[in-house]
PDB file of C-alpha atoms in Angstrom:
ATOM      1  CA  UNK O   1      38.587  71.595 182.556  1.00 74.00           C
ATOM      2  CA  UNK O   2      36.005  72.194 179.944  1.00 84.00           C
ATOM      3  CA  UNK O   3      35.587  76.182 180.667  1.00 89.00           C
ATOM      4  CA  UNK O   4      36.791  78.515 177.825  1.00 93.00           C
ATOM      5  CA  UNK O   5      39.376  79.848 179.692  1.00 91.00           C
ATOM      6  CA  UNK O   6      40.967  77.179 181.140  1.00 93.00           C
ATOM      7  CA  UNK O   7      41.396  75.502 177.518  1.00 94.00           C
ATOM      8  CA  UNK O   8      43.453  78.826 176.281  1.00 95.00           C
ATOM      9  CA  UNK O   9      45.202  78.831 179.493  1.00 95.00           C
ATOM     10  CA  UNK O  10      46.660  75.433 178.438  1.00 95.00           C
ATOM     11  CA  UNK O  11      47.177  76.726 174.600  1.00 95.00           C
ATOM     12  CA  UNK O  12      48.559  79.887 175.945  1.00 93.00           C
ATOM     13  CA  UNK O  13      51.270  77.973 178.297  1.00 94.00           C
ATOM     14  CA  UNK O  14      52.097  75.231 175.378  1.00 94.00           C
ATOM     15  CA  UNK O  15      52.859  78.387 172.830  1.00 92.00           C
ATOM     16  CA  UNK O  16      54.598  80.274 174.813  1.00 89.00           C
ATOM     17  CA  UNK O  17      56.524  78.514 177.070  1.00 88.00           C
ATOM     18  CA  UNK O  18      57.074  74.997 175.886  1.00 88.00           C
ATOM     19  CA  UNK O  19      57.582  76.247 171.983  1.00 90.00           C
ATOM     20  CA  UNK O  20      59.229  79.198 173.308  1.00 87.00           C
ATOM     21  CA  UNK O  21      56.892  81.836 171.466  1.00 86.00           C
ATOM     22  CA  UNK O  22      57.177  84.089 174.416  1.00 84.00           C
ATOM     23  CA  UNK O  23      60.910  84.559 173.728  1.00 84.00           C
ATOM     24  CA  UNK O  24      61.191  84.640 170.570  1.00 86.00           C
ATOM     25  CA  UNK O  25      58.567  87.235 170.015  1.00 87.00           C
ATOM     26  CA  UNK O  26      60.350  89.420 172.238  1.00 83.00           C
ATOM     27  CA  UNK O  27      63.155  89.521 169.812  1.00 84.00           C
ATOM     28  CA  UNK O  28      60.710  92.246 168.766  1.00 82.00           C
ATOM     29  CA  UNK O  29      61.258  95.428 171.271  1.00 76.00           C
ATOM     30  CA  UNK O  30      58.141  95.605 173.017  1.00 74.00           C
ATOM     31  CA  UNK O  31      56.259  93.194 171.377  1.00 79.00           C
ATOM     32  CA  UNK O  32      57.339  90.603 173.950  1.00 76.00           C
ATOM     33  CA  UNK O  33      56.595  92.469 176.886  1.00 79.00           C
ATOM     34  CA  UNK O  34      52.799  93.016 174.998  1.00 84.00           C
ATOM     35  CA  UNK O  35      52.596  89.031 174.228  1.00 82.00           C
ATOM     36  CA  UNK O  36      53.120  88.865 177.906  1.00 81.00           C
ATOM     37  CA  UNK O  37      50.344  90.460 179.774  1.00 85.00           C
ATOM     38  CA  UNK O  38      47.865  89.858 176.548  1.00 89.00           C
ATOM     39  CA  UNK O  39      48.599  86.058 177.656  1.00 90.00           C
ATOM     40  CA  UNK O  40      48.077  86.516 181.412  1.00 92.00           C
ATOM     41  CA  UNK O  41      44.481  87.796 180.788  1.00 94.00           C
ATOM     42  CA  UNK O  42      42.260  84.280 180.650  1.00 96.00           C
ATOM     43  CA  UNK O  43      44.630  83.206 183.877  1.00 96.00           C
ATOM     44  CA  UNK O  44      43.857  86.566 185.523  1.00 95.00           C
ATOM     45  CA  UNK O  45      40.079  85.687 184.441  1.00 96.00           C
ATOM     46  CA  UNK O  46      39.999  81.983 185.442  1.00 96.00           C
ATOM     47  CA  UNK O  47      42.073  82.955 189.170  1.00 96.00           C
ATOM     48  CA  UNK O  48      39.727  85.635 190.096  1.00 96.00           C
ATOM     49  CA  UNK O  49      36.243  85.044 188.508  1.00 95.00           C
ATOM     50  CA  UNK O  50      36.141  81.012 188.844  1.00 95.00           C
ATOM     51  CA  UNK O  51      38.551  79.994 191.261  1.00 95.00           C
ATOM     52  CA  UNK O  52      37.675  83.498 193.476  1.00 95.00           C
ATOM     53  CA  UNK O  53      40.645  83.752 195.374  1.00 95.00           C
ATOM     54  CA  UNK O  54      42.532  86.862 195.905  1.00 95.00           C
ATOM     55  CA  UNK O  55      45.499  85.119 196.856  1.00 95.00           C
ATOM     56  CA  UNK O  56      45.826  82.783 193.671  1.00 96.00           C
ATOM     57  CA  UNK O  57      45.257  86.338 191.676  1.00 96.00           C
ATOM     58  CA  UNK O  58      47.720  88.355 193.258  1.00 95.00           C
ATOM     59  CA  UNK O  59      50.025  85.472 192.878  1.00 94.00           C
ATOM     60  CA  UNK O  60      49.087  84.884 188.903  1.00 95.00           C
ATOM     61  CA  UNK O  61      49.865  89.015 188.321  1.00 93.00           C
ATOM     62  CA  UNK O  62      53.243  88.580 190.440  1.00 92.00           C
ATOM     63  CA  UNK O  63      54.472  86.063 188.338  1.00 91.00           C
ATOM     64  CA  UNK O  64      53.173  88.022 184.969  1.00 90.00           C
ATOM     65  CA  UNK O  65      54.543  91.231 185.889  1.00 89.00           C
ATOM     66  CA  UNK O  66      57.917  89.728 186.610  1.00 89.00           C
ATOM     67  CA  UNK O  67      58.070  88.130 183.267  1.00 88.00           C
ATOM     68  CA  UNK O  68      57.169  91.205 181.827  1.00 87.00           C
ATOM     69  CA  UNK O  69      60.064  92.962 183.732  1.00 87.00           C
ATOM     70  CA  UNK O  70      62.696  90.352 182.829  1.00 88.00           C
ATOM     71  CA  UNK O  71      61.636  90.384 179.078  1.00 84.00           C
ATOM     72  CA  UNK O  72      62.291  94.434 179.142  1.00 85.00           C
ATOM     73  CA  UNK O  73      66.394  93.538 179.833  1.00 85.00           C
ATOM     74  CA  UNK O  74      67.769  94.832 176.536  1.00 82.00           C
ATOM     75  CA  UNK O  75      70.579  93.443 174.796  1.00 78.00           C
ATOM     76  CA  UNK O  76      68.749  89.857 174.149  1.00 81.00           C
ATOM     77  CA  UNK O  77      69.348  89.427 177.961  1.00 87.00           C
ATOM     78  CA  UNK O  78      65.818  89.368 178.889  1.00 84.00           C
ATOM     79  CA  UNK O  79      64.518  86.914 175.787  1.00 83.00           C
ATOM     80  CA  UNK O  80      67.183  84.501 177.204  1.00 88.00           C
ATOM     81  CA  UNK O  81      65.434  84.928 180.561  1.00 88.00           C
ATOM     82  CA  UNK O  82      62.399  84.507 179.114  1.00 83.00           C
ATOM     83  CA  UNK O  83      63.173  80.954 177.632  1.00 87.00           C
ATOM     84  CA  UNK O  84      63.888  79.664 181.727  1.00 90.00           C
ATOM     85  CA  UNK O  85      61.542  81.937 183.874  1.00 87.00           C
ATOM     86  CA  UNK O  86      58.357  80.391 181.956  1.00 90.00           C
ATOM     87  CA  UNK O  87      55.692  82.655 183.884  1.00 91.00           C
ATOM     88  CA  UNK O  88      52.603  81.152 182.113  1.00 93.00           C
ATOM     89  CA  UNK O  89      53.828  77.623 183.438  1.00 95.00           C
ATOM     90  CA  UNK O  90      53.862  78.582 186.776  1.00 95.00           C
ATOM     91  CA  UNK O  91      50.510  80.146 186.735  1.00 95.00           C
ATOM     92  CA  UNK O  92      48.979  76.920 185.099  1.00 96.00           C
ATOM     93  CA  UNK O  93      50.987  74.719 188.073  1.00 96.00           C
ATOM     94  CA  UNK O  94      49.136  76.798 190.860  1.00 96.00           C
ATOM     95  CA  UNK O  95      45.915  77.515 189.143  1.00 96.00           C
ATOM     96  CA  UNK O  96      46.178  73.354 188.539  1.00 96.00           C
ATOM     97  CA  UNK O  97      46.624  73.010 192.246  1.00 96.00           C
ATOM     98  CA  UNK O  98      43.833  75.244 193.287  1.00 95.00           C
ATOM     99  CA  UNK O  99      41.632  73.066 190.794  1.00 94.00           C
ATOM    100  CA  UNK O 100      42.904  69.561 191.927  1.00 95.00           C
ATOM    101  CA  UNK O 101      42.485  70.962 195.587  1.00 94.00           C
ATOM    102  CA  UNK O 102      46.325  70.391 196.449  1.00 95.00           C
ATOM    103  CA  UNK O 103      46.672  71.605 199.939  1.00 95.00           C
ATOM    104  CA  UNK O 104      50.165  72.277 199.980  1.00 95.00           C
ATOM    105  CA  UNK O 105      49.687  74.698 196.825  1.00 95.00           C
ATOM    106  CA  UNK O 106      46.949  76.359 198.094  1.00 94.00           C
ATOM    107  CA  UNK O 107      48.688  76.538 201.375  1.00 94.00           C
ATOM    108  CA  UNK O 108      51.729  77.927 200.026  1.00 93.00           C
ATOM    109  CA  UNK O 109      49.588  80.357 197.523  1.00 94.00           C
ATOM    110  CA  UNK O 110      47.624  81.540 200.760  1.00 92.00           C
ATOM    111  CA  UNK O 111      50.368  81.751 202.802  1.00 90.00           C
ATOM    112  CA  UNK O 112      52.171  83.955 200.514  1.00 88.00           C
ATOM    113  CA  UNK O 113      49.414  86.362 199.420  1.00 89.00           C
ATOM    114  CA  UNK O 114      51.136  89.466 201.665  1.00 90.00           C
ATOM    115  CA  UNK O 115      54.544  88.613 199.716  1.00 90.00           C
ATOM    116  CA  UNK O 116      52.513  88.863 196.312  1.00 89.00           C
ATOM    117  CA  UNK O 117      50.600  91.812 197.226  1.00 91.00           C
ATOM    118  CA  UNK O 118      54.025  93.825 197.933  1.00 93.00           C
ATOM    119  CA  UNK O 119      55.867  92.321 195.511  1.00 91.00           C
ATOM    120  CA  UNK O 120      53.177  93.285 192.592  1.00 90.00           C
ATOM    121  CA  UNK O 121      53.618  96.870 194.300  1.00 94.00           C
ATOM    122  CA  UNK O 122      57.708  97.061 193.427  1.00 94.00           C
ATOM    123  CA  UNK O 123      57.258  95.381 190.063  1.00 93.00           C
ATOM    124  CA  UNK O 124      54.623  97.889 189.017  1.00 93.00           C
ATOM    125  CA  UNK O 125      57.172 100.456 190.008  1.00 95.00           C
ATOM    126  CA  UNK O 126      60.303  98.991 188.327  1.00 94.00           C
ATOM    127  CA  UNK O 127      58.751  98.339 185.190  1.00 93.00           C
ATOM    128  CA  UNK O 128      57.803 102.068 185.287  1.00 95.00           C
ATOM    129  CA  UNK O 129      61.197 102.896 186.096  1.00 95.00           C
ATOM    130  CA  UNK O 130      62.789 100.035 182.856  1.00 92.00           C
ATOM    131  CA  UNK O 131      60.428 102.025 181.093  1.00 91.00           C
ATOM    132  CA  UNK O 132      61.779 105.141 181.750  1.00 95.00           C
ATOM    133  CA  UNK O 133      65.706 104.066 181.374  1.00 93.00           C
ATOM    134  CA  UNK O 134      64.784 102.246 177.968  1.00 90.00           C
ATOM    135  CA  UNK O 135      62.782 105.825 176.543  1.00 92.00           C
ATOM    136  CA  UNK O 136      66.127 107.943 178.077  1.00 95.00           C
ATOM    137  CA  UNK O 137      68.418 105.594 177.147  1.00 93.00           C
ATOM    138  CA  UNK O 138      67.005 105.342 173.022  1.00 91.00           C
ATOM    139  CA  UNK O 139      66.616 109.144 173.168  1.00 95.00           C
ATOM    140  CA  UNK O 140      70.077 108.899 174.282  1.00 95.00           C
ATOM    141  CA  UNK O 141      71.374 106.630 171.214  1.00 93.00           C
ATOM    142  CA  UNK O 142      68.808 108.765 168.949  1.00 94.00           C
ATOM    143  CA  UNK O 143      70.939 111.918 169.372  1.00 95.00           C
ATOM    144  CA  UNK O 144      74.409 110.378 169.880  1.00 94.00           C
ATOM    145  CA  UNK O 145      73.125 108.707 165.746  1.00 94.00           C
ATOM    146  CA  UNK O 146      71.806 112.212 165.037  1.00 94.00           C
ATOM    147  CA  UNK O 147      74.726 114.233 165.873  1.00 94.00           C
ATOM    148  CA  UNK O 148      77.055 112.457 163.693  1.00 91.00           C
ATOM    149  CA  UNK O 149      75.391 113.480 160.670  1.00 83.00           C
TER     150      UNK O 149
END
């Protein structure tokens, strides 16, 4: 508990998920979605280069990615999700349970690693994809604005 990282891990969750800073810089197109995977960095760090387990890494970038992909909902929708899903509190939780030596987190982290693995896979790919809709889509609006003048 005195490492570096582990003290901004616990910074990083307070900020963004108890005060909400997560959602409420995503008010900001694409700012949120930046905030997001800037702050997953020293849990990505602390899961892979102190704890050393692949499983508790795969599951840390699962949860990340997801928030990232539920914060790219336009329309407000994904900063609302952002306020419940509260991605930086689950990665403390199991990172906290691979510290503390809970067996039934580890247990459930390990026996999920496969799930993780396959799930980071589709995320990667549907965040490409929200990234594509959200360019097509504001080139979309950018002519429809265009053509009326």
């Amino acid at each position: 508990m005195d490492n570096k990282a582990y003290q901004t891990m616990e910074k990083l969750t307070r900020y963004t998920d108890r005060y909400y800073l997560d959602a409420l810089i995503g008010v900001i197109p694409g700012w949120g979605d930046i905030v997001a995977l800037i702050s997953v960095v020293p849990f990505f760090y602390f899961a892979s280069r102190i704890i050393r387990s692949v499983p508790l890494t795969l599951a840390v970038l699962n949860n990340a990615l997801r928030d990232v992909l539920l914060g790219m909902i336009p329309f407000f929708v994904g900063d609302i999700i952002d306020i419940f899903h509260r991605a930086n509190t689950k990665n403390m939780a199991m990172i906290q349970g691979f510290v503390d030596g809970d067996e039934a987190i580890i247990r459930e982290v390990n026996q999920r690693a496969w799930q993780s693995a396959i799930a980071l896979v589709v995320l990667l790919v549907l965040i490409a994809l929200m990234i594509w809709l959200l360019i097509t889509f504001g080139s979309y609006l950018y002519s429809l604005v265009a053509s009326l003048f």
